Every structure is written in structure tokens, then in C-alpha cells.
mmCIF file of N, CA and C in Angstrom:
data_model
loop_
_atom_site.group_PDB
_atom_site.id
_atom_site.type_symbol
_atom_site.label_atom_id
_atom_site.label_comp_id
_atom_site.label_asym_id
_atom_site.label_seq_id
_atom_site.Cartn_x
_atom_site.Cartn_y
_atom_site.Cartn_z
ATOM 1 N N UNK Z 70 -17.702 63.839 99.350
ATOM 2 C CA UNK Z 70 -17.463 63.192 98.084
ATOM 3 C C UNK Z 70 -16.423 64.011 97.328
ATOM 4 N N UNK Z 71 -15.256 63.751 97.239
ATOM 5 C CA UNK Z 71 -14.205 63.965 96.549
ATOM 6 C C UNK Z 71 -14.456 63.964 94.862
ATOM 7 N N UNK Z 72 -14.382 64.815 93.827
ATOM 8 C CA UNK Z 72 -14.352 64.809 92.477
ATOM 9 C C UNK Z 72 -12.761 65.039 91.687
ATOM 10 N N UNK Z 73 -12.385 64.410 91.308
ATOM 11 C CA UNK Z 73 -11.071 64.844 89.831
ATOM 12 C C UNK Z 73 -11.941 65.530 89.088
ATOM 13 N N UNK Z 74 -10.564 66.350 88.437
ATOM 14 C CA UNK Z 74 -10.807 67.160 87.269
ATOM 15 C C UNK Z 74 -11.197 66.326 86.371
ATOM 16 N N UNK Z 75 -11.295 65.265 86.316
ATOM 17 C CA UNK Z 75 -11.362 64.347 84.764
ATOM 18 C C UNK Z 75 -13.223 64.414 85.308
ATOM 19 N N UNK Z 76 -13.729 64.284 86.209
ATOM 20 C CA UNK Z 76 -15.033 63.680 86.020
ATOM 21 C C UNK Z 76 -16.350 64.911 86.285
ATOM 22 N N UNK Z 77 -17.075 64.702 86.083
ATOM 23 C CA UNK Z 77 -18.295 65.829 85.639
ATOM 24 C C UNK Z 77 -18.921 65.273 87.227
ATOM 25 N N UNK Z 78 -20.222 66.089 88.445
ATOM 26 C CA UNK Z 78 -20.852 65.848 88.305
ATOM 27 C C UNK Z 78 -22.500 66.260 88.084
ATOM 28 N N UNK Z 79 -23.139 65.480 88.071
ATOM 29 C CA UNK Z 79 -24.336 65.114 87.118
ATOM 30 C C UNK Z 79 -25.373 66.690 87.653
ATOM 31 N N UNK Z 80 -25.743 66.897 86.892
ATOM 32 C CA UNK Z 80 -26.589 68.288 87.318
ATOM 33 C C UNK Z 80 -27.811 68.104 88.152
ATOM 34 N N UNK Z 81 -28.074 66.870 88.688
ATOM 35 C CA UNK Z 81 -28.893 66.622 89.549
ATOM 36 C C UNK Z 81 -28.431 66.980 90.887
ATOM 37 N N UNK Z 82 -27.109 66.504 90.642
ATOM 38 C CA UNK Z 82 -26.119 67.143 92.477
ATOM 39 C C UNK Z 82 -26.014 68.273 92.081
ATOM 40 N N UNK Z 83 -26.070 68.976 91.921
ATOM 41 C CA UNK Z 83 -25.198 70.148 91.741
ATOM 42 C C UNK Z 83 -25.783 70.965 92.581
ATOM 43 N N UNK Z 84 -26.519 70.998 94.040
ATOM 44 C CA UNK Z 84 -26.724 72.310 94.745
ATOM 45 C C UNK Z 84 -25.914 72.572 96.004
ATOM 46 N N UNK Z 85 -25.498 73.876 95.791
ATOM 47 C CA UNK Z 85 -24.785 74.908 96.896
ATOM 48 C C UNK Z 85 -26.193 74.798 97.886
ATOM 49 N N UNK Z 86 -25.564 74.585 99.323
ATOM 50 C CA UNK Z 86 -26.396 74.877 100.600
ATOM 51 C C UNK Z 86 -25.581 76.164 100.910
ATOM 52 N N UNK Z 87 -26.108 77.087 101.706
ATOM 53 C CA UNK Z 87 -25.752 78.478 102.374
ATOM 54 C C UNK Z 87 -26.462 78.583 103.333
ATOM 55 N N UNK Z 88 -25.686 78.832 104.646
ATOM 56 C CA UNK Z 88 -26.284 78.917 106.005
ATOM 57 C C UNK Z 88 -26.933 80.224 105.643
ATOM 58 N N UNK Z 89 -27.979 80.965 106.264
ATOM 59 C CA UNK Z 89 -28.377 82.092 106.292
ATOM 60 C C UNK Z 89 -29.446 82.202 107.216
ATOM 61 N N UNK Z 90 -29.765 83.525 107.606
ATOM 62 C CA UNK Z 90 -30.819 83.983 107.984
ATOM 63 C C UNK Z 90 -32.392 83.965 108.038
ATOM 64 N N UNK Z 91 -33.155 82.616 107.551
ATOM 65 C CA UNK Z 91 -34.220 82.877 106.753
ATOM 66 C C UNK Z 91 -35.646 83.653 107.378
ATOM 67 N N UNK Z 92 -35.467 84.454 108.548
ATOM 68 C CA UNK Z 92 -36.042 85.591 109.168
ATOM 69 C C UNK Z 92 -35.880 87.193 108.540
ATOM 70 N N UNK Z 93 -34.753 87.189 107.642
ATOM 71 C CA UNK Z 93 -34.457 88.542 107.460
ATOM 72 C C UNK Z 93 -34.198 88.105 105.472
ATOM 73 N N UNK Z 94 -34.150 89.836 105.484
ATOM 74 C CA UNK Z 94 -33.960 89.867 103.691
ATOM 75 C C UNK Z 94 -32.561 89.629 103.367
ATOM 76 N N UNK Z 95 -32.373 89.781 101.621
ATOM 77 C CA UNK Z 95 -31.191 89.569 101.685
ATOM 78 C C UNK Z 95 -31.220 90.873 100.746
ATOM 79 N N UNK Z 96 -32.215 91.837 100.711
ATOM 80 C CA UNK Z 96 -31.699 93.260 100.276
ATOM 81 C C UNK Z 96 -30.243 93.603 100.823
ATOM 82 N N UNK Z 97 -29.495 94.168 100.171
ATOM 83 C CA UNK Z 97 -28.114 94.166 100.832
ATOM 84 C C UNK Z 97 -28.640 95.659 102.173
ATOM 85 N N UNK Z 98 -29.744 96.987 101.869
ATOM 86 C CA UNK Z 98 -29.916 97.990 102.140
ATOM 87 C C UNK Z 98 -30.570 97.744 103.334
ATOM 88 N N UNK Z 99 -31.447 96.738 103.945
ATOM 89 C CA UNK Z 99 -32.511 96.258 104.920
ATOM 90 C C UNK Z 99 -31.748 95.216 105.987
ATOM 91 N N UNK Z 100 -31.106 94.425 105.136
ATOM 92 C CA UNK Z 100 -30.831 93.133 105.968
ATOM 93 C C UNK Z 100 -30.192 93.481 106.925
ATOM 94 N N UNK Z 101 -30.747 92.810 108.409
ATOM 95 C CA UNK Z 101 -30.228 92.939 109.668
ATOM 96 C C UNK Z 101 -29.159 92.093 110.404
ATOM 97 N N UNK Z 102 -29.168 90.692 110.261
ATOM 98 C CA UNK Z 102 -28.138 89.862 109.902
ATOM 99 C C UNK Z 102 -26.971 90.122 109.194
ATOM 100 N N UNK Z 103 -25.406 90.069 109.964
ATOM 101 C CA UNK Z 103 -24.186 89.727 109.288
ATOM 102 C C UNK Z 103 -23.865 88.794 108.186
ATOM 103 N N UNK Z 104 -24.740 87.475 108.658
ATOM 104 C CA UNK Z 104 -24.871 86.689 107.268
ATOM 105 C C UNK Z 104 -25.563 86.716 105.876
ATOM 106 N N UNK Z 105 -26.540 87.051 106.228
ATOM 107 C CA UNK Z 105 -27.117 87.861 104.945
ATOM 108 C C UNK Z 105 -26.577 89.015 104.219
ATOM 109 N N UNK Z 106 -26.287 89.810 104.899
ATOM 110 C CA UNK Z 106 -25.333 90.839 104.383
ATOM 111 C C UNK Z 106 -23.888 90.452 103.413
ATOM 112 N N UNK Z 107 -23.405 89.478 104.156
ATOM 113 C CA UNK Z 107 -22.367 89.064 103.788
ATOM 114 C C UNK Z 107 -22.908 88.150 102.343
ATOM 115 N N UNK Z 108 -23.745 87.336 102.461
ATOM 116 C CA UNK Z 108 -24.437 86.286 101.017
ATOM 117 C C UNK Z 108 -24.742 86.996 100.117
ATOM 118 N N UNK Z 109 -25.355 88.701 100.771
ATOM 119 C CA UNK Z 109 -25.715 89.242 99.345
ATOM 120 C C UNK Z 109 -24.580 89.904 98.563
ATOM 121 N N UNK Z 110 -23.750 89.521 98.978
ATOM 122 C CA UNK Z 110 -22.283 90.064 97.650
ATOM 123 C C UNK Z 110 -22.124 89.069 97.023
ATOM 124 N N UNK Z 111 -22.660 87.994 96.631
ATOM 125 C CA UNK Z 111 -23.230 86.835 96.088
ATOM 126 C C UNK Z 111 -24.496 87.594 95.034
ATOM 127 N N UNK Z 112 -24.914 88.140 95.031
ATOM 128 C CA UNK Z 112 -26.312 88.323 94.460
ATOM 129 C C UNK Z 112 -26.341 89.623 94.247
ATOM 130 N N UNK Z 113 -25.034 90.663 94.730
ATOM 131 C CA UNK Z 113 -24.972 92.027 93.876
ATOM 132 C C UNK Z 113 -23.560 92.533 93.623
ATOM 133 N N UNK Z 114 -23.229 93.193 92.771
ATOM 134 C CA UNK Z 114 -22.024 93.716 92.385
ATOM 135 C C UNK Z 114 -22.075 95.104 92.471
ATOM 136 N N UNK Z 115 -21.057 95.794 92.822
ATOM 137 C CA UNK Z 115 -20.618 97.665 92.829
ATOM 138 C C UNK Z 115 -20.397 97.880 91.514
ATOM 139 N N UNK Z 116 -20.091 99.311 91.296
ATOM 140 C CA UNK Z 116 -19.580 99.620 89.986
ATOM 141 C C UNK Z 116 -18.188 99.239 90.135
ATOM 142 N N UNK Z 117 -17.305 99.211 91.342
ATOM 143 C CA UNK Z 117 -15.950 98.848 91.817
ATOM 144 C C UNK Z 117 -16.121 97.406 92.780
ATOM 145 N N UNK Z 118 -14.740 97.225 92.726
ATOM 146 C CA UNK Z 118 -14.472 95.791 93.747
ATOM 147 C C UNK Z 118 -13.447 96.219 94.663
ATOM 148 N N UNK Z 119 -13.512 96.103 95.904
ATOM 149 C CA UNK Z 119 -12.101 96.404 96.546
ATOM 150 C C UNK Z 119 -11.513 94.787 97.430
ATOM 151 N N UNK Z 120 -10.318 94.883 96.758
ATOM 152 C CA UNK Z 120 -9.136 93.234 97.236
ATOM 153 C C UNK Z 120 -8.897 93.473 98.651
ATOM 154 N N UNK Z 121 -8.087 92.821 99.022
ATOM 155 C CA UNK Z 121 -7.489 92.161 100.205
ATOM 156 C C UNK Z 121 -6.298 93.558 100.551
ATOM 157 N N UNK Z 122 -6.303 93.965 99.477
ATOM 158 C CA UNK Z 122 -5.234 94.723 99.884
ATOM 159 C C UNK Z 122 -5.727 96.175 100.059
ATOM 160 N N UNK Z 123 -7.172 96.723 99.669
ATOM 161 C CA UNK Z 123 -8.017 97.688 100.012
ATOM 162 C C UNK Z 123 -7.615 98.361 98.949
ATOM 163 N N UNK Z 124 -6.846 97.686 97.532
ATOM 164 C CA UNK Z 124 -7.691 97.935 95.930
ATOM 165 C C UNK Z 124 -8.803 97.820 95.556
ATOM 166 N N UNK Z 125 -8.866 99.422 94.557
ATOM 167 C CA UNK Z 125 -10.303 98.947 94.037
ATOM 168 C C UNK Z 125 -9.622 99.271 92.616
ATOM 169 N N UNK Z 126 -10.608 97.941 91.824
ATOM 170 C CA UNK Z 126 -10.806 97.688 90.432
ATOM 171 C C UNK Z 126 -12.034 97.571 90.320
ATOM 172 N N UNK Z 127 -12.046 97.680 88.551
ATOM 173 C CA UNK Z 127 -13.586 97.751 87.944
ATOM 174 C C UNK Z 127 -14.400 96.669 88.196
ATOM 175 N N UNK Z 128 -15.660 96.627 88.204
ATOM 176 C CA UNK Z 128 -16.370 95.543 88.169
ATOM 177 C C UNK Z 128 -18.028 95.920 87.661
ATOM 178 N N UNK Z 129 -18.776 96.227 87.828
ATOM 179 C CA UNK Z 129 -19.673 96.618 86.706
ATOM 180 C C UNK Z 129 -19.415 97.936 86.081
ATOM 181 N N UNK Z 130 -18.484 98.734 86.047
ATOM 182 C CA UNK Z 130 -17.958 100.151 85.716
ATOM 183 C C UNK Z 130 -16.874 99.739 84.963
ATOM 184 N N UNK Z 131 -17.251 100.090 83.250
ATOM 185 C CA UNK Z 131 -15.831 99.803 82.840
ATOM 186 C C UNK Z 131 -14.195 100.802 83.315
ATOM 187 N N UNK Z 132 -15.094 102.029 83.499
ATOM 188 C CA UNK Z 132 -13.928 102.808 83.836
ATOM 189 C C UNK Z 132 -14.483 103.796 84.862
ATOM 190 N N UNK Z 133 -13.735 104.395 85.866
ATOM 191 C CA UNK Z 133 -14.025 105.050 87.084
ATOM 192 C C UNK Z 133 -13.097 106.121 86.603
ATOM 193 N N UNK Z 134 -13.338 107.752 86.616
ATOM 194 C CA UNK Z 134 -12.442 108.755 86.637
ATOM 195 C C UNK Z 134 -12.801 109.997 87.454
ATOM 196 N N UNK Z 135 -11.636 110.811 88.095
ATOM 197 C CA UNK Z 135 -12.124 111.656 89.014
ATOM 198 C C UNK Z 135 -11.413 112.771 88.768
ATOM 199 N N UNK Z 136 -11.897 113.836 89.026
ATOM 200 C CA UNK Z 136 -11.320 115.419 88.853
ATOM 201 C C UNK Z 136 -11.596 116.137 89.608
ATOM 202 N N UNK Z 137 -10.828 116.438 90.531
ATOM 203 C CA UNK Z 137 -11.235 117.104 91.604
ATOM 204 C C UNK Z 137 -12.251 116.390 92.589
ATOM 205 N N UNK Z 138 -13.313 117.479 92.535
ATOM 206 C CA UNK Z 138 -14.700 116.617 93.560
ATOM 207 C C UNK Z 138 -15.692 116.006 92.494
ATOM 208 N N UNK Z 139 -15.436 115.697 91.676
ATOM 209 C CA UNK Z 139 -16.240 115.021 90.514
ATOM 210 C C UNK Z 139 -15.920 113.553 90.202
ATOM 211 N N UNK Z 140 -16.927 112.830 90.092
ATOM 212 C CA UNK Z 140 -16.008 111.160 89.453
ATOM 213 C C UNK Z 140 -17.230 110.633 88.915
ATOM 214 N N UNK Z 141 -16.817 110.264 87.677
ATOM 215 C CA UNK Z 141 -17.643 109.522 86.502
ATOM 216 C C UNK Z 141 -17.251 108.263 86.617
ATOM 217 N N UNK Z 142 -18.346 107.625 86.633
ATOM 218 C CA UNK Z 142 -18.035 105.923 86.413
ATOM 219 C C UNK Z 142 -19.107 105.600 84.967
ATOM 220 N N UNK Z 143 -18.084 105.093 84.020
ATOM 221 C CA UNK Z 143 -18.955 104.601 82.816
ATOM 222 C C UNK Z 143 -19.105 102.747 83.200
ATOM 223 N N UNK Z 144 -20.574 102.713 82.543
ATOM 224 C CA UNK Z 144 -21.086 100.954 82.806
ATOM 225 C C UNK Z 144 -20.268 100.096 81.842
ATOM 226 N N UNK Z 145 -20.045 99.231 82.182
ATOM 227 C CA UNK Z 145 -19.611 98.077 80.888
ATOM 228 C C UNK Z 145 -20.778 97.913 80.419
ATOM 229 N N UNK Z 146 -19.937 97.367 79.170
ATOM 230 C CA UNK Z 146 -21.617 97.558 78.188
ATOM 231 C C UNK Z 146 -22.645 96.244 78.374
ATOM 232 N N UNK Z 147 -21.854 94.952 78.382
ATOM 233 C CA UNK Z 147 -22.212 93.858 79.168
ATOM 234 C C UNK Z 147 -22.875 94.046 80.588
ATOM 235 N N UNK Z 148 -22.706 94.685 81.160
ATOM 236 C CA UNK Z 148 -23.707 94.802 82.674
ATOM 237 C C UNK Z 148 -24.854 94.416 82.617
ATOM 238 N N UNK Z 149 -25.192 93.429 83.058
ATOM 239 C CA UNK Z 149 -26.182 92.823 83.309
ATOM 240 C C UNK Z 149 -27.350 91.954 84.736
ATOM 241 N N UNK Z 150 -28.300 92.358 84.809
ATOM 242 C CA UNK Z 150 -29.106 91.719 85.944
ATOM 243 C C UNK Z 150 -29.094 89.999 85.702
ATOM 244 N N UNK Z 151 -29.643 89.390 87.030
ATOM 245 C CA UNK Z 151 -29.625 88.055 86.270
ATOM 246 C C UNK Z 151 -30.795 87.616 85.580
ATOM 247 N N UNK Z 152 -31.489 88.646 85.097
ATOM 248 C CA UNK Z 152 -32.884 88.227 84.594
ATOM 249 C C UNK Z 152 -32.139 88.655 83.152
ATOM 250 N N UNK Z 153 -31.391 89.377 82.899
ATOM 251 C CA UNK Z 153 -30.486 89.350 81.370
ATOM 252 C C UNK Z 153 -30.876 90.869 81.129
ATOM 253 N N UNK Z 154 -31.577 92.092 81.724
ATOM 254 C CA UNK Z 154 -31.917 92.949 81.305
ATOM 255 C C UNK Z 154 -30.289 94.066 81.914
ATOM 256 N N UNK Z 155 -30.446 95.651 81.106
ATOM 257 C CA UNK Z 155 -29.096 95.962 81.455
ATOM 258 C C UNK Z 155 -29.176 96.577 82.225
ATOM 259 N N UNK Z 156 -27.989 97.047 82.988
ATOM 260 C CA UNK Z 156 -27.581 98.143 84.005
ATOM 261 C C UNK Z 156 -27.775 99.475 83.363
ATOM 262 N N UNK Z 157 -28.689 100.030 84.095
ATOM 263 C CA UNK Z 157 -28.556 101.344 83.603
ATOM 264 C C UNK Z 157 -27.624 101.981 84.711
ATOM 265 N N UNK Z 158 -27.616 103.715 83.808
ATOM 266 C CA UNK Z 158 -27.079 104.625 85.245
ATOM 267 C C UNK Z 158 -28.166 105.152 86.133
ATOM 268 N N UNK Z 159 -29.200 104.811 85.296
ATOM 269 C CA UNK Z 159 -30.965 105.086 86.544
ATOM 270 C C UNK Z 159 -30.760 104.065 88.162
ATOM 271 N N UNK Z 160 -30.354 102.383 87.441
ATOM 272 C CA UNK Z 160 -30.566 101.555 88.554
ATOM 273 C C UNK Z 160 -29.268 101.924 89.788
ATOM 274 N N UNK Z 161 -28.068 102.732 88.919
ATOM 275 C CA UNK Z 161 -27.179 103.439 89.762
ATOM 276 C C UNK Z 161 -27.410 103.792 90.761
ATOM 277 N N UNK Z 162 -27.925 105.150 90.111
ATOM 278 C CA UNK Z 162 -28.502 106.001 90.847
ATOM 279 C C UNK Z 162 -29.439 105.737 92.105
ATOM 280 N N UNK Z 163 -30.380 105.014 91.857
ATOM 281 C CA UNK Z 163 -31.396 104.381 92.675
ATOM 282 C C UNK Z 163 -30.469 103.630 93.870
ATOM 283 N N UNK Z 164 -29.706 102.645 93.615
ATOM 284 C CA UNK Z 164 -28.736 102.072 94.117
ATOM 285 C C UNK Z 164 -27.937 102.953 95.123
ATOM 286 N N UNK Z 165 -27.718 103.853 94.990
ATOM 287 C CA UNK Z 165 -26.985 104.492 95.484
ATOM 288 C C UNK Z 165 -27.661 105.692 96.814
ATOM 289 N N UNK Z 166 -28.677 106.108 96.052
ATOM 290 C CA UNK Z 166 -29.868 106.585 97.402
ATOM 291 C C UNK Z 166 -30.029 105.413 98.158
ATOM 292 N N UNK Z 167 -30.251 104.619 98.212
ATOM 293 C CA UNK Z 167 -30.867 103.028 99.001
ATOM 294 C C UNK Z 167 -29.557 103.018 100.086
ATOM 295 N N UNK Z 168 -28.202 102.917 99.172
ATOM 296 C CA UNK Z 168 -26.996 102.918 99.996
ATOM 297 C C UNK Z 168 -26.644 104.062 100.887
ATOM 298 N N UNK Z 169 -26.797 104.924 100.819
ATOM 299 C CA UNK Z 169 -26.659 106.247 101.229
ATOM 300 C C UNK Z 169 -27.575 106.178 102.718
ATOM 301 N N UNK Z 170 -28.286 106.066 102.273
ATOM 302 C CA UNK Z 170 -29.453 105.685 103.839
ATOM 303 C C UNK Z 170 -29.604 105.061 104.648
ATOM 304 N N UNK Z 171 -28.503 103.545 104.458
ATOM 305 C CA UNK Z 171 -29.034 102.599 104.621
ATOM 306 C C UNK Z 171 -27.107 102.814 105.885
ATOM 307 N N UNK Z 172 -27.635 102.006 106.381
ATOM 308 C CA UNK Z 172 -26.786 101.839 108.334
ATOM 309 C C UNK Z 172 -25.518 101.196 107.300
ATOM 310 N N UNK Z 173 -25.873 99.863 106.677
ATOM 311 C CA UNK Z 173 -24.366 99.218 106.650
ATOM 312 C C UNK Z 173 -23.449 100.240 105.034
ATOM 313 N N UNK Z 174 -23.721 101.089 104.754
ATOM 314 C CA UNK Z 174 -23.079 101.843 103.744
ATOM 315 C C UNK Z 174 -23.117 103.342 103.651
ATOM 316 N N UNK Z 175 -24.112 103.939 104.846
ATOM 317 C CA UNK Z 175 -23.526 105.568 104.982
ATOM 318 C C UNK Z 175 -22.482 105.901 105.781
ATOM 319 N N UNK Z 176 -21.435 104.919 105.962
ATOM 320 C CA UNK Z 176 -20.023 105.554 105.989
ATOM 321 C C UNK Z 176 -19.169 105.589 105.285
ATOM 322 N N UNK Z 177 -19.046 104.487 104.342
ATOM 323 C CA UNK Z 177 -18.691 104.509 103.311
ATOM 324 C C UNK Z 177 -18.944 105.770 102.156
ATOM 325 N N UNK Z 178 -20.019 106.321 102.409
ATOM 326 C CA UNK Z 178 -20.601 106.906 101.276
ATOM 327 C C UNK Z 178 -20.647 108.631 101.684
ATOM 328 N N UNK Z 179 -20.290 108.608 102.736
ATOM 329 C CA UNK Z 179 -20.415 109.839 103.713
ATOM 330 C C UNK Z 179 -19.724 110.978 102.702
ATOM 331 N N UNK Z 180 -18.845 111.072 102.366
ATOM 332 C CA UNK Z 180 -18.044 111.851 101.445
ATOM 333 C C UNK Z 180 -19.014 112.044 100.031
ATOM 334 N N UNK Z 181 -19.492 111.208 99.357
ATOM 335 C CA UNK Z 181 -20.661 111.407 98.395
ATOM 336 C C UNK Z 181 -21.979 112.172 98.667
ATOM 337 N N UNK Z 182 -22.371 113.318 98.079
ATOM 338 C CA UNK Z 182 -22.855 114.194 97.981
ATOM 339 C C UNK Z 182 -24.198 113.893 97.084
ATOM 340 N N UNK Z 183 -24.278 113.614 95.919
ATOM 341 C CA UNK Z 183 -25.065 113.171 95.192
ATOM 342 C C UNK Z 183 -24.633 112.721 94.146
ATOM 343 N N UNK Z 184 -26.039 111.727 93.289
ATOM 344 C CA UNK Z 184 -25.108 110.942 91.943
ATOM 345 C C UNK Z 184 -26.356 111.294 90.775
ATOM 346 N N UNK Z 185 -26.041 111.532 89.699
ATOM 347 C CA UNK Z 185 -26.717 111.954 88.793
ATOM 348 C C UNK Z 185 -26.757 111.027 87.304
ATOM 349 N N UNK Z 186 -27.501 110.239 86.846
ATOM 350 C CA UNK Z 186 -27.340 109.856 85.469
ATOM 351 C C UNK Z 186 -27.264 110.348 84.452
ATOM 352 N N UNK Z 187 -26.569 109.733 83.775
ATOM 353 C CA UNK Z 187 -26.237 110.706 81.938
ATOM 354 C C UNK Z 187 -27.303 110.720 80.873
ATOM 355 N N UNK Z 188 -27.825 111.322 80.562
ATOM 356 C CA UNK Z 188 -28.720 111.185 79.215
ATOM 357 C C UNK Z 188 -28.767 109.744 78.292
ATOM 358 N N UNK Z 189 -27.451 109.417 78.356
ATOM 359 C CA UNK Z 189 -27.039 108.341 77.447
ATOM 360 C C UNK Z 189 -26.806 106.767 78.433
ATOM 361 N N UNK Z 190 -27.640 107.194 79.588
ATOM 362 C CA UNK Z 190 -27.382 106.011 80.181
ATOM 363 C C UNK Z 190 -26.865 105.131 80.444
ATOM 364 N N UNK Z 191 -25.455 105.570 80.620
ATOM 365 C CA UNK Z 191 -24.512 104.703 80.493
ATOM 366 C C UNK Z 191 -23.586 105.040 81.284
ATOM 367 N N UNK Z 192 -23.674 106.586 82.276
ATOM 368 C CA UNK Z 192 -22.392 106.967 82.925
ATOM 369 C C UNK Z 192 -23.126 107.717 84.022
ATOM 370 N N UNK Z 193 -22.775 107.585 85.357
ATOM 371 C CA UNK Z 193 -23.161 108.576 86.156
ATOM 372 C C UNK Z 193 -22.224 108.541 86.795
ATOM 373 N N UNK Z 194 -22.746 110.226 87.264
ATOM 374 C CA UNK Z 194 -21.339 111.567 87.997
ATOM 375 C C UNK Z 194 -22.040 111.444 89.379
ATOM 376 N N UNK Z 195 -20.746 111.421 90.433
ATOM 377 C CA UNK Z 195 -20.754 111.564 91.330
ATOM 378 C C UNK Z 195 -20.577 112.499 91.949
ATOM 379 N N UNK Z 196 -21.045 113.709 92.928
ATOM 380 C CA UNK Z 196 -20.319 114.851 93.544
ATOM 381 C C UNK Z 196 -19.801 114.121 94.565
ATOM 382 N N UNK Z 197 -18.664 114.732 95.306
ATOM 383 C CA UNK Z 197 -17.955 114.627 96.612
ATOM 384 C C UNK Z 197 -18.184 115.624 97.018
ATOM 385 N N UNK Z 198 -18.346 115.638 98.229
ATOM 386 C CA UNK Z 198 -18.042 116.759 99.375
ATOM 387 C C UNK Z 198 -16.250 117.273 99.340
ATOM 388 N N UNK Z 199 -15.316 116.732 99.135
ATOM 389 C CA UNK Z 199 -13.828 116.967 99.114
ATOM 390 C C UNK Z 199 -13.674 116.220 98.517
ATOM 391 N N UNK Z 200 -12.475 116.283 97.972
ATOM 392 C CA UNK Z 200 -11.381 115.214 96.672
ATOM 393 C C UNK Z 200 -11.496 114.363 97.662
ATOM 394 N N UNK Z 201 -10.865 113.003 96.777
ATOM 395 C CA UNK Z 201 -10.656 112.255 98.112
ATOM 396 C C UNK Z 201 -9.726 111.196 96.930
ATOM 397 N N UNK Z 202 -9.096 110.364 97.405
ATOM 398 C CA UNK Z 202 -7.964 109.683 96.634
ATOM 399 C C UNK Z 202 -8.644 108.330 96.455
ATOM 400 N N UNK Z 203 -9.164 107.651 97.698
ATOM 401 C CA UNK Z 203 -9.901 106.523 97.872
ATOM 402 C C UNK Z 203 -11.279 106.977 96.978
ATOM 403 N N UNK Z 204 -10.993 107.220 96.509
ATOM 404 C CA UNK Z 204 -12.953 107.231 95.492
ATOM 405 C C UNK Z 204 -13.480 106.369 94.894
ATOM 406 N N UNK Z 205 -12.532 105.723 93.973
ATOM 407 C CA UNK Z 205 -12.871 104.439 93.226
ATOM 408 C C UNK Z 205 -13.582 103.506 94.655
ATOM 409 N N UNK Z 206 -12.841 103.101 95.583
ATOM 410 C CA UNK Z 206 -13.444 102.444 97.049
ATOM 411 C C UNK Z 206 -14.894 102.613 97.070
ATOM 412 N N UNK Z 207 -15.187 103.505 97.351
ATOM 413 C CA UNK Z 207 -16.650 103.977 97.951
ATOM 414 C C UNK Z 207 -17.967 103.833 96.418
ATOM 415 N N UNK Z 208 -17.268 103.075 95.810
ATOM 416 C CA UNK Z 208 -18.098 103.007 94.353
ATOM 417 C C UNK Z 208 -18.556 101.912 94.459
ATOM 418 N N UNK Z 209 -18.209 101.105 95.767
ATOM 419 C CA UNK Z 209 -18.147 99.622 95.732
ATOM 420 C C UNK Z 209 -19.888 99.081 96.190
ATOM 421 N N UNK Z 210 -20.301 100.056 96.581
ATOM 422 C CA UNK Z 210 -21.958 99.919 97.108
ATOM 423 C C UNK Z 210 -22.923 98.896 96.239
ATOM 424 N N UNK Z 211 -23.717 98.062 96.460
ATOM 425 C CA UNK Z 211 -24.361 97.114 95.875
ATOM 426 C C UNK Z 211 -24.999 97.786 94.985
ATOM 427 N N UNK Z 212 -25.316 97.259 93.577
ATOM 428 C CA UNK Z 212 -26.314 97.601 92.616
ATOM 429 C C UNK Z 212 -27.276 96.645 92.560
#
């Protein structure tokens, strides 16, 4: 069924089908399936995004900065779950042990050392094992 921009439709149609897995999770940290894995970047965001071109820009991190073996990522203040509650740098953190352990993101993360939240909940520091230029990249881990 073909739609123009001129016409609405009715919120009764309105559902997305998605092939998936329905044997396995769609934790991004568990799921054993390629397809699931792949759906849940649908259903979680990094503090970074990396393009087509293996840029990374912000995406729940308003700003990413690094010094040496150190890199702070502050939250947008808008960050939000879809239940409407906020991103902390706790669920970061948490996020980020899960990733760290987990098969489809400890290579990515291999260079990360540990991540620590701020008092003010709103920024957590990353150690590196070495500088590394690609850092913003490896920020990209599901929250």
C-alpha cells in the first residue's frame, strides 16, 4: 500500500513487523542471534554514534573529551529511558561492565580500563590503557 505525503495513515495500521529471533533476548550483552543484536540498536543508544564513514558523534553524551589516557563523556541533559526516567552516569557505568564482558563488545572496549561516575551524575571518566585517537568510537556500547 503506497501512501503520499498529503495523507495520514490511521493509527490502527500503524504496526512495524521485525523479523527476529523469538528464542533469544534482545539484551544487546546476552543475545546470541545476529538479528537480535542487530534490532537492539533499535531499543538502545551509546553515549556516541559511529557513521558510515567510522565517525563518531554525540548521541546520548552531550560532549566526549579526552586527555591523554582519560576521557569524560558528559550526559545530555534530555537523556532519557523510554519509560521517561533519566540517564544517569550510574546506568553508564553499569552499561559498560555488562559491555566489557560481554563477547559482542570486549573488543571494542579492550583499550578501556575502567569507568567511574561523577558525584553529580551527570559525567563519567573513562581510564584507557593507552591514548588512543579513536576513543569517542568505543563510547558507542549500548546503554
Amino acid at each position: 500500500m503506497a501512501i503520499s505525503a498529503e495523507e495520514s495513515v490511521p493509527e490502527a495500521d500503524r504496526t512495524l513487523s521485525l523479523c527476529c529471533n523469538a528464542e533469544d533476548t534482545f539484551d544487546p550483552f546476552l543475545t546470541a542471534s545476529r538479528v537480535n543484536l542487530d534490532l537492539a540498536s533499535l531499543l538502545y543508544e551509546g553515549l556516541t554514534c559511529v557513521d558510515s564513514t567510522m565517525t563518531a558523534s554525540p548521541a546520548l553524551a552531550a560532549s566526549v573529551q579526552a586527555a591523554d589516557k582519560t576521557v569524560t563523556a558528559v550526559l545530555r541533559a534530555d537523556a532519557r529511558f523510554s519509560d521517561g526516567s533519566a540517564v544517569t552516569a550510574a546506568d553508564v557505568v553499569k552499561s559498560f561492565n555488562l559491555a566489557k564482558r560481554s563477547a559482542h563488545y570486549a573488543v571494542l572496549l579492550q583499550n578501556v580500563r575502567s569507568a567511574a561516575a561523577a558525584a553529580d551524575g551527570k559525567s563519567v571518566t573513562f581510564m584507557l590503557t593507552a591514548a588512543d585517537i579513536g576513543y569517542a568510537a568505543c563510547l558507542s556500547f549500548p546503554v
